[in-house]
Coordinates of C-alpha atoms and ligand atoms in Angstrom, one line a residue:
M1 CA 65.6 -10.3 52.3
A2 CA 61.2 -9.4 52.6
A3 CA 59.6 -11.4 55.3
I4 CA 57.1 -13.7 54.2
E5 CA 54.1 -13.3 56.3
T6 CA 50.8 -15.5 56.4
P7 CA 48.6 -16.7 59.1
D8 CA 50.3 -19.5 61.9
V9 CA 48.0 -22.2 61.1
K10 CA 48.5 -25.7 62.1
T11 CA 49.3 -28.3 59.3
P12 CA 46.0 -30.2 58.5
T13 CA 45.6 -33.6 57.1
T14 CA 44.7 -34.3 53.5
E15 CA 43.4 -37.4 52.9
P16 CA 40.0 -37.7 52.4
L17 CA 37.8 -39.4 55.1
A18 CA 34.8 -42.0 54.3
I19 CA 31.4 -40.5 54.9
E20 CA 30.6 -42.4 57.1
T21 CA 33.4 -41.1 59.5
L22 CA 32.9 -37.8 58.5
V23 CA 29.0 -38.4 59.3
A24 CA 30.1 -39.7 62.8
E25 CA 32.0 -36.4 63.0
L26 CA 29.0 -34.0 62.6
R27 CA 26.7 -36.3 64.8
V28 CA 29.1 -35.9 67.7
K29 CA 29.7 -32.7 67.1
H30 CA 25.6 -31.6 67.3
A31 CA 25.5 -33.4 70.0
A32 CA 28.1 -31.6 71.8
A33 CA 26.8 -28.0 71.2
S34 CA 23.0 -29.6 71.8
Q35 CA 24.8 -29.7 75.6
G36 CA 25.1 -25.6 75.7
G37 CA 26.9 -23.7 78.1
G38 CA 28.5 -27.1 79.7
E39 CA 27.7 -28.5 82.9
K40 CA 27.8 -25.9 85.5
F41 CA 25.4 -23.6 83.6
R42 CA 22.9 -26.6 82.7
T43 CA 22.8 -27.2 86.6
R44 CA 22.5 -23.6 88.2
H45 CA 19.5 -23.6 85.0
A46 CA 18.0 -26.2 85.8
E47 CA 17.9 -25.6 89.7
R48 CA 16.1 -22.2 89.1
G49 CA 12.8 -24.6 87.5
K50 CA 13.8 -23.7 83.9
W51 CA 13.3 -25.9 80.9
F52 CA 16.7 -26.1 78.4
V53 CA 15.9 -24.7 75.1
R54 CA 15.2 -27.9 73.2
E55 CA 13.2 -29.1 75.6
R56 CA 10.7 -25.9 75.1
I57 CA 11.0 -26.3 71.5
E58 CA 9.8 -30.2 71.5
F59 CA 7.1 -28.9 73.9
T60 CA 5.8 -26.3 71.3
L61 CA 5.6 -28.3 68.4
D62 CA 3.4 -30.8 67.4
P63 CA 3.9 -34.3 68.9
G64 CA 6.1 -36.4 67.0
T65 CA 6.7 -34.0 64.0
A66 CA 10.1 -32.5 63.0
F67 CA 12.3 -29.8 63.6
L68 CA 14.4 -28.5 61.1
E69 CA 17.1 -27.0 63.1
L70 CA 19.6 -23.8 61.3
S71 CA 22.8 -23.6 61.7
P72 CA 23.5 -25.6 65.0
L73 CA 27.1 -25.2 64.9
A74 CA 27.0 -21.6 64.1
A75 CA 30.3 -20.0 66.3
N76 CA 31.5 -23.5 66.6
G77 CA 35.3 -23.4 67.7
L78 CA 35.5 -19.9 67.7
Y79 CA 35.5 -17.7 71.3
G80 CA 37.2 -20.5 72.7
G81 CA 34.4 -22.8 72.1
E82 CA 32.2 -21.1 74.6
V83 CA 29.4 -20.1 72.5
P84 CA 28.2 -23.3 70.9
G85 CA 25.3 -23.4 68.5
A86 CA 26.2 -19.4 69.1
G87 CA 23.6 -19.0 72.2
I88 CA 20.6 -19.5 70.4
V89 CA 18.7 -22.3 68.7
T90 CA 16.3 -21.6 65.6
G91 CA 14.2 -24.3 63.0
I92 CA 11.2 -24.7 61.6
G93 CA 8.5 -27.0 63.1
L94 CA 4.8 -27.5 63.2
I95 CA 2.6 -26.0 65.5
H96 CA -1.4 -27.1 64.8
D97 CA -0.2 -28.2 61.2
R98 CA 0.9 -24.7 60.1
P99 CA 4.9 -24.2 59.7
C100 CA 6.7 -21.8 61.8
M101 CA 10.1 -20.5 62.4
I102 CA 11.3 -20.6 66.5
I103 CA 14.0 -18.1 67.5
A104 CA 14.9 -19.2 71.3
N105 CA 18.3 -18.2 72.9
D106 CA 19.9 -20.6 74.9
A107 CA 20.0 -18.5 78.1
T108 CA 23.1 -21.2 79.3
V109 CA 25.2 -19.9 77.2
K110 CA 26.5 -16.2 78.2
G111 CA 23.1 -15.7 79.6
G112 CA 21.7 -16.1 76.2
S113 CA 23.6 -12.8 75.1
F114 CA 24.2 -11.9 71.1
F115 CA 27.3 -12.9 69.6
A116 CA 27.9 -11.5 66.2
E117 CA 27.1 -15.0 65.3
T118 CA 23.8 -14.9 67.0
V119 CA 22.6 -11.4 65.4
R120 CA 23.7 -13.2 61.9
K121 CA 21.7 -16.7 63.0
H122 CA 18.8 -14.6 64.2
A123 CA 18.6 -12.3 61.7
R124 CA 18.9 -15.0 59.3
A125 CA 16.0 -17.2 60.4
Q126 CA 13.8 -14.2 60.2
E127 CA 15.1 -13.7 56.5
I128 CA 13.8 -17.3 56.2
A129 CA 10.9 -16.9 57.7
Q130 CA 10.0 -14.0 55.8
E131 CA 10.6 -15.7 52.1
N132 CA 8.4 -18.5 53.5
R133 CA 6.2 -15.8 55.1
L134 CA 6.3 -18.3 58.3
P135 CA 5.0 -16.7 61.2
V136 CA 8.1 -16.4 63.9
I137 CA 7.8 -17.8 67.6
Y138 CA 10.7 -16.2 69.6
L139 CA 11.7 -18.3 72.9
V140 CA 13.0 -15.3 74.8
D141 CA 15.8 -15.9 77.7
C142 CA 18.6 -13.5 76.6
G143 CA 20.8 -10.6 78.0
G144 CA 21.1 -8.4 75.1
A145 CA 24.2 -7.9 73.0
F146 CA 27.6 -9.4 74.8
L147 CA 28.5 -6.6 76.0
P148 CA 32.5 -6.9 75.5
E149 CA 31.6 -7.8 71.3
Q150 CA 29.5 -4.6 71.4
D151 CA 31.4 -2.9 68.6
R152 CA 30.3 -6.7 66.4
V153 CA 27.0 -6.5 67.6
F154 CA 25.2 -3.3 68.2
P155 CA 25.6 -0.2 65.8
D156 CA 25.7 -1.8 62.4
K157 CA 22.8 -2.3 59.9
D158 CA 23.0 -6.3 60.1
H159 CA 23.8 -6.0 63.6
F160 CA 21.0 -5.7 66.3
G161 CA 19.1 -2.8 65.0
G162 CA 18.6 -4.6 61.8
A163 CA 16.9 -8.1 63.4
F164 CA 14.4 -5.5 64.9
W165 CA 13.9 -3.6 61.9
R166 CA 12.9 -6.7 60.3
Q167 CA 10.5 -7.9 62.9
C168 CA 8.6 -5.0 62.9
Q169 CA 8.4 -5.4 59.0
M170 CA 7.1 -8.9 59.4
S171 CA 4.8 -7.8 61.6
A172 CA 3.3 -5.1 59.5
Q173 CA 3.4 -7.7 56.6
G174 CA 1.0 -9.7 58.4
L175 CA 3.6 -12.3 59.8
P176 CA 2.5 -13.0 63.0
Q177 CA 5.8 -12.3 65.9
I178 CA 4.8 -13.9 68.8
S179 CA 7.0 -13.9 72.1
V180 CA 7.0 -16.1 75.7
V181 CA 9.5 -14.8 77.9
F182 CA 11.8 -17.5 80.4
G183 CA 14.2 -15.4 81.5
G184 CA 16.1 -11.5 82.5
C185 CA 15.5 -9.7 79.2
T186 CA 17.6 -7.0 79.4
A187 CA 17.8 -3.9 76.3
G188 CA 18.2 -6.2 73.2
G189 CA 16.9 -8.8 74.8
A190 CA 14.1 -6.7 76.0
Y191 CA 12.6 -5.6 72.7
I192 CA 12.5 -9.0 71.5
P193 CA 8.9 -9.3 73.2
A194 CA 8.5 -5.8 73.1
L195 CA 8.4 -5.6 69.1
S196 CA 6.0 -8.9 69.0
D197 CA 2.4 -8.7 68.3
Q198 CA 1.6 -10.9 71.4
V199 CA 3.3 -11.5 74.4
I200 CA 3.4 -14.7 77.5
M201 CA 5.9 -13.9 80.6
V202 CA 6.4 -16.7 82.5
R203 CA 5.8 -15.7 86.5
G204 CA 9.1 -15.9 88.6
T205 CA 11.2 -16.2 86.2
G206 CA 10.3 -14.0 82.8
R207 CA 11.5 -10.2 83.1
I208 CA 11.7 -7.7 80.9
H209 CA 13.3 -4.1 81.2
L210 CA 15.6 -2.0 79.3
G211 CA 18.4 -1.5 81.7
G212 CA 18.6 -4.2 84.6
P213 CA 18.7 -3.5 88.4
P214 CA 22.6 -2.5 88.3
I215 CA 22.0 -0.1 85.1
V216 CA 18.9 1.8 87.1
K217 CA 21.5 2.1 89.9
A218 CA 24.3 3.3 87.8
A219 CA 21.7 5.7 85.5
I220 CA 19.3 7.2 88.7
N221 CA 20.9 5.9 91.5
E222 CA 17.6 3.8 92.0
I223 CA 17.8 0.5 94.1
V224 CA 15.4 -1.9 93.0
D225 CA 15.3 -5.9 92.7
G226 CA 14.5 -7.0 88.8
E227 CA 11.0 -8.4 90.2
T228 CA 9.8 -5.1 90.5
L229 CA 11.8 -3.5 87.5
G230 CA 10.3 -5.9 85.1
G231 CA 8.6 -8.7 86.7
A232 CA 5.7 -11.1 85.0
D233 CA 2.7 -9.7 87.5
M234 CA 3.6 -6.0 86.8
H235 CA 4.5 -6.4 83.4
T236 CA 0.8 -7.9 82.7
G237 CA -0.9 -5.8 85.1
V238 CA 0.5 -3.0 85.1
S239 CA 2.7 -1.6 82.2
G240 CA 0.8 -4.1 79.5
V241 CA 3.9 -4.7 77.8
S242 CA 3.2 -8.0 78.1
D243 CA -0.5 -9.8 77.1
H244 CA -0.4 -13.2 79.9
V245 CA 1.2 -14.0 82.3
A246 CA 1.9 -18.0 82.8
A247 CA 2.5 -19.5 86.2
D248 CA 5.3 -22.0 84.7
E249 CA 6.9 -22.6 81.3
E250 CA 4.6 -25.4 80.8
S251 CA 1.7 -23.5 81.0
A252 CA 3.3 -20.7 79.3
L253 CA 4.1 -22.9 76.0
R254 CA 0.4 -24.1 76.2
K255 CA -1.1 -20.6 75.8
L256 CA 1.5 -20.1 73.0
R257 CA 0.0 -23.2 71.3
E258 CA -3.7 -21.7 72.2
I259 CA -2.1 -18.3 70.2
V260 CA -1.0 -20.4 67.0
A261 CA -4.2 -21.9 67.3
H262 CA -6.0 -18.7 66.8
L263 CA -4.1 -17.2 64.2
G264 CA -6.3 -17.0 61.4
E265 CA -6.1 -18.9 57.9
G266 CA -2.4 -18.3 57.1
R267 CA -0.2 -20.2 54.9
R268 CA -0.4 -24.0 55.6
I269 CA 2.0 -26.4 53.8
A270 CA 0.6 -27.1 50.2
P271 CA 0.1 -30.8 49.3
P272 CA 2.5 -32.3 46.8
P273 CA 1.1 -32.4 43.0
L274 CA 1.7 -35.7 42.8
A275 CA 2.3 -38.6 44.9
P276 CA 5.7 -38.8 46.2
V277 CA 7.7 -42.1 45.4
P278 CA 10.6 -42.9 47.2
P279 CA 14.1 -43.7 45.2
L280 CA 14.7 -47.3 43.8
P281 CA 16.4 -49.0 46.2
T282 CA 19.1 -50.1 43.6
T283 CA 20.4 -46.7 43.7
G284 CA 21.7 -46.5 46.5
D285 CA 22.3 -43.7 49.4
P286 CA 23.1 -40.7 48.5
S287 CA 26.1 -41.0 50.8
A288 CA 27.3 -43.8 48.9
H289 CA 27.4 -41.3 46.1
A290 CA 28.9 -38.5 47.7
P291 CA 32.4 -36.8 46.2
V292 CA 34.4 -37.3 49.3
D293 CA 37.9 -37.4 46.9
L294 CA 37.7 -34.4 45.1
K295 CA 40.2 -35.4 43.0
R296 CA 38.6 -38.1 41.9
P297 CA 35.0 -37.7 39.5
A298 CA 31.9 -38.7 41.7
D299 CA 28.7 -40.3 39.7
M300 CA 26.6 -37.3 40.2
R301 CA 23.6 -38.8 37.8
A302 CA 23.4 -41.6 40.6
L303 CA 23.4 -39.1 43.6
I304 CA 20.7 -37.3 42.1
R305 CA 18.8 -40.7 41.3
S306 CA 19.2 -41.7 44.9
M307 CA 17.5 -38.6 46.3
V308 CA 14.6 -38.3 43.8
D309 CA 11.0 -39.7 43.4
G310 CA 11.2 -42.9 41.6
S311 CA 15.0 -42.0 40.9
Q312 CA 13.4 -40.3 37.6
L313 CA 15.5 -37.2 36.0
S314 CA 14.3 -35.6 33.1
E315 CA 17.6 -35.1 31.6
F316 CA 17.8 -31.2 29.5
K317 CA 20.6 -31.1 26.6
P318 CA 22.0 -34.1 27.6
D319 CA 24.2 -33.9 24.2
Y320 CA 25.7 -30.3 25.4
G321 CA 27.6 -28.9 27.6
A322 CA 28.3 -32.2 29.3
T323 CA 30.1 -30.8 32.6
L324 CA 26.7 -29.4 33.8
I325 CA 23.6 -31.8 34.6
A326 CA 20.3 -30.1 34.4
G327 CA 16.7 -31.8 34.5
F328 CA 13.4 -32.4 35.7
A329 CA 12.8 -34.3 38.7
H330 CA 10.3 -34.3 42.0
I331 CA 11.3 -34.6 45.6
H332 CA 8.8 -35.9 47.9
G333 CA 6.2 -34.8 45.2
Y334 CA 7.1 -31.4 44.1
P335 CA 8.7 -30.7 40.9
V336 CA 12.1 -29.2 41.2
G337 CA 14.8 -28.1 38.1
I338 CA 18.1 -29.7 39.1
L339 CA 21.5 -28.7 38.2
A340 CA 24.7 -30.5 39.3
N341 CA 27.8 -30.3 38.2
D342 CA 29.8 -32.9 36.5
G343 CA 33.0 -31.3 35.8
A344 CA 34.3 -27.6 35.7
L345 CA 31.9 -25.4 33.6
F346 CA 32.8 -24.7 30.2
S347 CA 31.0 -22.3 27.6
E348 CA 28.8 -24.5 26.6
S349 CA 27.8 -26.2 29.7
S350 CA 27.2 -22.4 31.3
L351 CA 24.9 -21.4 28.2
K352 CA 22.9 -24.8 28.7
G353 CA 22.5 -23.5 32.6
A354 CA 21.3 -20.0 31.8
H355 CA 18.5 -21.8 29.4
F356 CA 17.5 -24.4 31.8
I357 CA 17.0 -21.8 34.8
E358 CA 15.2 -19.8 32.4
L359 CA 12.8 -22.3 31.2
C360 CA 12.8 -23.4 35.0
D361 CA 12.4 -19.9 36.0
Q362 CA 9.0 -19.5 33.0
R363 CA 7.0 -22.5 34.2
Q364 CA 7.7 -21.6 37.7
I365 CA 9.5 -24.8 38.8
P366 CA 11.8 -23.8 42.5
L367 CA 15.8 -24.8 41.1
L368 CA 17.7 -26.8 43.0
F369 CA 21.7 -26.6 42.8
L370 CA 23.9 -29.5 44.0
Q371 CA 27.6 -28.1 44.1
N372 CA 30.6 -30.2 43.5
I373 CA 32.2 -27.5 41.4
T374 CA 35.8 -26.4 40.8
G375 CA 35.1 -23.4 38.9
F376 CA 34.7 -22.0 35.4
M377 CA 37.3 -23.3 32.8
V378 CA 40.2 -21.1 32.3
G379 CA 43.2 -20.9 29.3
T380 CA 43.5 -19.5 26.1
A381 CA 41.0 -21.5 24.2
A382 CA 38.2 -20.6 27.0
E383 CA 39.0 -17.0 26.9
R384 CA 39.0 -16.9 23.4
G385 CA 35.2 -18.8 23.2
G386 CA 34.2 -16.1 25.7
I387 CA 34.3 -17.9 28.8
A388 CA 34.2 -14.6 31.2
K389 CA 30.8 -13.6 29.0
H390 CA 28.9 -16.5 29.1
S391 CA 29.6 -17.4 32.5
A392 CA 28.3 -14.1 33.2
K393 CA 24.8 -15.2 31.5
L394 CA 24.7 -18.5 34.4
V395 CA 25.6 -16.0 36.9
Y396 CA 23.0 -13.6 35.4
A397 CA 20.4 -16.1 35.3
V398 CA 20.8 -17.0 38.6
S399 CA 20.6 -13.6 39.9
N400 CA 17.3 -13.1 38.5
A401 CA 15.2 -16.0 38.6
R402 CA 12.2 -15.3 40.7
V403 CA 11.4 -19.1 41.5
P404 CA 13.0 -20.3 44.7
K405 CA 16.4 -21.8 44.8
L406 CA 18.1 -24.3 47.3
T407 CA 21.7 -25.0 47.3
V408 CA 23.2 -27.6 48.5
I409 CA 27.4 -28.0 48.6
V410 CA 27.9 -32.2 48.0
G411 CA 31.2 -31.6 47.5
G412 CA 33.7 -28.6 46.4
S413 CA 32.7 -24.9 45.7
Y414 CA 35.6 -23.2 44.4
G415 CA 35.9 -19.8 43.2
A416 CA 33.7 -18.1 40.8
G417 CA 31.7 -22.2 40.1
N418 CA 29.9 -21.1 43.7
Y419 CA 28.7 -17.8 42.3
G420 CA 27.2 -19.3 38.9
M421 CA 25.9 -22.6 41.1
C422 CA 24.3 -20.0 43.2
G423 CA 26.2 -19.5 46.6
R424 CA 25.4 -17.5 49.6
G425 CA 25.6 -14.4 47.4
F426 CA 22.9 -15.2 45.0
R427 CA 20.5 -15.6 48.0
P428 CA 19.2 -19.5 47.7
R429 CA 16.4 -19.8 50.0
F430 CA 18.4 -22.4 52.1
L431 CA 21.8 -23.2 51.1
F432 CA 23.0 -26.7 53.3
S433 CA 26.7 -28.5 52.8
W434 CA 27.7 -32.1 53.3
P435 CA 30.2 -33.0 56.0
N436 CA 32.9 -33.7 52.7
A437 CA 32.4 -29.8 51.5
R438 CA 35.0 -27.8 50.5
I439 CA 34.3 -24.0 50.2
A440 CA 37.0 -21.8 49.0
T441 CA 38.5 -19.2 46.1
M442 CA 40.4 -22.8 45.2
S443 CA 41.8 -25.3 46.5
P444 CA 45.1 -25.8 48.5
D445 CA 47.0 -27.0 45.9
V446 CA 46.3 -24.1 43.1
A447 CA 46.3 -21.8 46.1
S448 CA 49.7 -22.4 46.8
T449 CA 50.9 -22.6 43.5
V450 CA 49.2 -19.1 42.9
V451 CA 50.5 -17.4 46.2
T452 CA 53.9 -18.6 45.7
E453 CA 54.2 -17.5 42.3
L454 CA 53.2 -14.2 42.9
R455 CA 55.4 -14.2 45.5
R456 CA 58.6 -15.3 43.4
A457 CA 57.8 -12.9 40.8
S458 CA 57.4 -9.6 43.6
L459 CA 60.8 -10.6 45.1
K460 CA 62.7 -11.4 41.5
G461 CA 64.6 -13.9 43.0
A462 CA 65.3 -12.5 46.4
A463 CA 63.4 -15.4 48.4
S464 CA 65.2 -18.3 49.2
E465 CA 63.7 -21.6 48.5
A466 CA 63.4 -22.1 52.1
D467 CA 61.1 -19.8 52.4
I468 CA 58.8 -20.4 49.1
T469 CA 58.6 -24.0 50.9
E470 CA 57.4 -22.5 53.9
L471 CA 54.9 -19.9 52.1
D472 CA 53.6 -23.2 50.4
R473 CA 53.4 -25.0 53.6
R474 CA 51.5 -22.2 55.1
T475 CA 49.1 -21.3 52.2
R476 CA 47.9 -24.7 52.2
A477 CA 47.4 -25.2 55.7
Q478 CA 45.3 -21.7 55.8
F479 CA 43.1 -23.0 52.7
E480 CA 43.1 -26.6 54.3
E481 CA 41.7 -25.1 57.0
Q482 CA 39.1 -22.0 55.6
S483 CA 38.0 -24.4 53.3
D484 CA 36.6 -26.8 56.3
P485 CA 33.1 -27.1 56.3
Y486 CA 33.3 -26.6 59.9
Y487 CA 34.8 -23.0 59.3
A488 CA 32.1 -22.3 57.2
T489 CA 29.2 -23.2 59.1
A490 CA 30.7 -21.5 62.1
R491 CA 30.6 -18.2 60.5
L492 CA 26.8 -18.9 59.0
W493 CA 28.2 -19.2 55.2
D494 CA 25.4 -22.1 55.3
D495 CA 22.5 -23.1 56.9
G496 CA 24.0 -26.2 58.0
I497 CA 25.7 -29.1 57.5
I498 CA 23.2 -32.0 56.8
E499 CA 23.7 -35.4 56.4
P500 CA 23.7 -37.1 53.0
D501 CA 21.0 -39.6 53.4
Q502 CA 18.9 -36.9 55.4
T503 CA 19.1 -34.6 52.4
R504 CA 16.2 -35.8 50.2
D505 CA 13.9 -35.0 53.2
V506 CA 15.3 -31.4 54.2
L507 CA 14.8 -30.3 50.5
G508 CA 11.1 -31.5 50.1
L509 CA 10.4 -29.5 53.6
C510 CA 12.0 -26.8 51.8
L511 CA 10.2 -27.2 48.8
A512 CA 6.9 -27.6 50.5
L513 CA 7.3 -24.5 52.2
S514 CA 7.5 -22.5 48.8
A515 CA 5.0 -24.7 47.3
G516 CA 1.5 -22.8 46.9
E517 CA 3.1 -19.1 46.9
A518 CA 1.3 -16.3 45.2
Q519 CA 3.3 -16.4 42.2
D520 CA 5.0 -13.4 39.5
T521 CA 3.0 -13.5 36.8
G522 CA 4.8 -10.5 34.7
P523 CA 6.6 -12.2 31.6
R524 CA 9.3 -14.2 32.2
P525 CA 11.5 -14.6 28.4
V526 CA 13.7 -17.5 27.8
Y527 CA 16.4 -16.7 25.3
R528 CA 17.7 -20.1 23.8
M529 CA 21.7 -19.4 24.8
Ligands
COA601 N1 27.1 -9.2 78.3 C1 28.0 -9.5 78.5 N2 27.9 -10.9 79.3 C2 26.6 -11.3 79.6 C3 25.8 -10.6 79.4 C4 25.8 -9.2 78.7 N3 25.3 -8.8 78.3 N4 24.9 -11.4 79.8 C5 25.1 -12.0 80.4 N5 26.5 -12.1 80.3 C6 27.6 -13.4 81.1 C7 27.6 -13.4 82.3 O1 28.9 -12.0 82.8 C8 28.0 -14.4 82.8 O2 29.4 -14.8 82.4 P1 30.8 -15.5 83.2 O3 30.1 -16.9 83.9 O4 31.8 -15.9 82.1 O5 30.8 -14.5 84.0 C9 27.4 -15.5 82.0 O6 27.0 -14.5 81.0 C10 26.2 -15.4 82.9 O7 25.5 -14.4 83.0 P2 24.8 -14.9 84.6 O8 24.8 -13.4 84.9 O9 25.4 -15.4 85.5 O10 23.5 -15.1 84.3 P3 22.1 -15.6 84.8 O11 21.2 -16.7 84.3 O12 21.8 -14.7 86.3 O13 21.3 -13.9 84.1 C11 21.1 -12.6 82.8 C12 21.3 -13.7 83.1 C13 21.0 -12.4 80.9 C14 19.4 -11.8 83.2 C15 22.4 -11.4 83.5 O14 23.7 -11.8 83.0 C16 22.3 -9.7 83.1 O15 21.4 -9.5 83.3 N6 23.3 -9.9 82.3 C17 23.4 -8.1 81.4 C18 22.3 -7.9 80.8 C19 22.4 -5.8 80.2 O16 23.0 -5.4 80.9 N7 22.8 -6.0 78.8 C20 22.7 -5.1 78.2 C21 23.2 -5.2 77.0 S1 23.0 -3.7 76.0

């Protein structure tokens, strides 16, 4: 009898947890990740007189202003849990009122060296900066590629080289690239400051060298100490790689703020066209409407009302394609066109979605997708009704909309529904998940049925019932594990898991970043679908 081979995964619990429990778990994970590489490396770091990465960021940003951290749980659970946050902190904050992207290595995690997820997080932050035309501030403390993982970090298009390519592109596009060097920056770590427009180095700890002392000894048998080879005074006074030397971290960061203050006009956050109005208190908090049990229908209108200004949603085609809610609203005073699932996507709801997207594209209103989707409708009636082509129209409209798109996975994100509702492949400017989210081709229940039926058919009755039962168990367990939001966020399938009750503020910032952008004024047809 043929062996049944599937990954060996633990059997998880299937009972949905309350949203309060899920949010508490998220906070615990965020707090743990923010401790970086753990006590031993934190102590050593502090003993060298170095600040922790979050202290550097806090000092860099305008006092009392928010920092929208991106993917704080990248690499969560990977590499035996030894690379929290993928060893890098990225996010958007204000310096002299100007929104900036911060990309900061955490040297307490494997010397700030780059794993595959580190590269992806670094490159994703650059991509967001480029799309939103933000200056990029690199707080560099980085040992280059993590050498045992070099084949997953170094050679490919979207590996380390791609990040440098993007850095050069952004600089040429007038997006300032500024580095402050706090620690030993070798090889790839050296290129981050070397390719920056302006560089500050901290005396005593900051070093830049393409090859550190061990490499120099191995390559040309020269014995040299790190300070002579690549210290701050040498690079600022002799090689000219650095533009400023600072006596300590505080003065380096003060100099950084001074540089940003002189960047010229640049982009500021555009004020909202309408005065922001909070949602009505009677709508309750968004967390009260979070679809934690994906087998039960959620009140998506209540969820929308709990997040938009004045709880006002001007619905589009409310009597047609009822499983997709579409409508115009404002969040923190910025206009937005919202699409939210209220059941599976049928042909009618797909056509309504495509029509609405075209309207928003023509009116230059950013789109917000609230995903809670099991997929497009299947079955004879749906196929005869042309679900394949009608769903494709929605996917087509999503792909070609030129307005900024934002996606929040507030519940399930299954199958092609993920595509039609602007999943990661459709390049939303930001994509966040809630802690109750689930992301997979299909649910564990459906997957186990499909896989066991396929197996039954291929073995033509040769599989025992015990084999099939075991296959069912393993398939369920695999899909449970892989559709978990922490599995997804560890792999950078989103820009982070956010709390439901923070979502309105996060979206307000995302909309503010794109407001006031120069618009593409080419023709934007609207086809009545
Ligand atoms: N690849 C693999 N491991 C690395 C690494 C890299 N590029 N950089 C640091 N590490 C590891 C160290 O082996 C150590 O791991 P361990 O605790 O499991 O032994 C941990 O990260 C901390 O490094 P350590 O050297 O103790 O920290 P430090 O703060 O004293 O020095 C650096 C930091 C980055 C200056 C130093 O680690 C270094 O020079 N690394 C090598 C840089 C290099 O040659 N890069 C070339 C990449 S192409």
